[in-house]
C-alpha cells in the first residue's frame, strides 16, 4: 500500500511481515521528526493517532505513540481522540479494545487492516458477531479491490454517491480518501456534475434504489444500457447495483449503530487540551456523556418480565401454527393489513433536514426521499417472492454476470438471517427463528414484498411499536436515527445479559449491545436484498 504525504510514507505499515513494518516505522519516525518536526502536519499527526489507537499490530501502535511523544517534546501540540469509542450508542467498555482481542478476532482485524489500510469503526462494532464480519469483509474486499467490470476509482465514486443519498458523511469521507488513493480525479469531488456522464446517468437509479426501489422498471434499465457512448454493459450495471445497495444498507448500519467519525477524520480528534472533567460542554450538547450515563436501563425485574412475555408469545404462536394453518386468502389479507399499518409507523417526528453541501454535491435531486409506496392514491402491485426470489432468480443472475459475487452475497444473507446463539437474555436453548423471520419479513413487507407461506399476523405479536419505529427509521431514513430510538427497543436484554457468562465462548457476546448489533445486521441485509430484488427483477424483464 503506497501512500505519501510530503516526506511521509505510510506504505509497509499494513504488511503482515514484522521486518517490513519495522523498516517502514523507522522511515516514518525519521520523516516526521526530522527538521524539528516540520513534517508533522496536522493530517500526519491525526493519522499517527489513529495508528496508535487502532492498529492491530502492537509494534505499529507503540512506535506511533512514541513518534507522537517525540513531536510533543518538540513543543508541537498533538491531537487526542474525541468521543467514547467506535460508537456513540454503545459504551466503550462494552467494545473490544484493540490489543486485547483473541486470536480469531486478531486475524479478522489484521485482514481488515491489510486490505483497507485501517481498522475502521464499522469493523470494531461488527466484531460483536465475528462470523458475519468475516463474510462482510470478504464481500466488500471483492467488490472494491478484486477483478471486476468496473475500474477501481468508479467503485469508490459509486460508494460516495450511494452513501451521500443518506447524508452519511462517515462513509463519504472514507471513500473520498480511497477514491483519491486509487488515482481518482479530484475534480469529480467538486460535484456530480463534474463526473463523467456515465456516472451522472446512474444518479436516477441511485435515488430510486435508496428511497423508492419499487418504482424501478425495465425502462430505467434500458435507458442506462442504451445511452450511446455513455452506456453501461450488463456486467458493469450489476456491479454498480450491488455497490449501490451495499452502501445504502451500510449507511443504515452506520446510523443504526451510531458509528463515530474515524479518529483521523473531521470530528474524530481535536488539538485542544482536555478540560478538567476530560470532556467539554460541547461534548455534552452533542450527546456525549459520562460512561456511566450512556446506557440507562430498566430494572432487572422489568427486563425479566419483558423477555419472558416475548418468549411466551413465541410459544403460543408456535402452538397456534401447529394446530391450525390460516388459509391463503387470510394470509393475503394479513399481509395487506400489515403493509397498510406499516405506513402509519412514523420513522421520525422531526422536520426534514436539508443535507449539507459537502455531501449533497455528490447527488442530484436533494428533495427526493423516502415515501410510503401506497400514499397519495398511488398503488404499487405487491411483489410476490414466489414469482421472483433471491434464491431462485437473483442469485443466478448476479453470479452469471459478476462471477462469485452472487455466492458471496448469498453467504452473507444466510449468516445474518440464521445467526443465533440460541439464547434470550438468561434463557438458553431458545429457538429464535420465529423472531428473526418476523423482523426480516416486516422489512420486506415495508417494501411491498410478500411471502405466501408466511403468516403476517405474527409480526404484530412479536414486534412492538417502538421496535417498528426503530426498524423503519434505520431502513428507510437512517439519517434520522437517534440514540433514544436505539435504547428504546429490546430493553429486556440489557441488564439481564450482563451477568450471563455462558452465552458464548466469545466474552464480547455477553455484552448488552450484542443483540442490538445483531438486529442491525438483520435490518441492513434484509434492506439490501429488497433493493436488489427490485433492481434485478427490472434487469431480468429487460433481458427477456
PDB file of N, CA and C in Angstrom, residues 4 102 216 283 495-496:
ATOM      1  N   UNK A   4       1.755   8.638   0.335  1.00  0.00           N
ATOM      2  CA  UNK A   4       2.705   9.663   0.731  1.00  0.00           C
ATOM      3  C   UNK A   4       1.969  10.894   1.208  1.00  0.00           C
ATOM      4  N   UNK A 102      -8.895 -11.636  21.005  1.00  0.00           N
ATOM      5  CA  UNK A 102      -8.384 -13.005  20.980  1.00  0.00           C
ATOM      6  C   UNK A 102      -7.791 -13.298  19.599  1.00  0.00           C
ATOM      7  N   UNK A 216     -38.684   1.130  -9.749  1.00  0.00           N
ATOM      8  CA  UNK A 216     -37.727   0.802 -10.814  1.00  0.00           C
ATOM      9  C   UNK A 216     -38.376  -0.125 -11.839  1.00  0.00           C
ATOM     10  N   UNK A 283     -19.182  18.523  24.094  1.00  0.00           N
ATOM     11  CA  UNK A 283     -19.393  17.089  24.041  1.00  0.00           C
ATOM     12  C   UNK A 283     -20.773  16.721  24.559  1.00  0.00           C
ATOM     13  N   UNK A 495     -29.805  -5.325  31.061  1.00  0.00           N
ATOM     14  CA  UNK A 495     -29.250  -5.707  32.350  1.00  0.00           C
ATOM     15  C   UNK A 495     -29.116  -7.216  32.475  1.00  0.00           C
ATOM     16  N   UNK A 496     -30.117  -7.936  31.996  1.00  0.00           N
ATOM     17  CA  UNK A 496     -30.171  -9.370  32.249  1.00  0.00           C
ATOM     18  C   UNK A 496     -29.034 -10.125  31.591  1.00  0.00           C
TER      19      UNK A 496
END
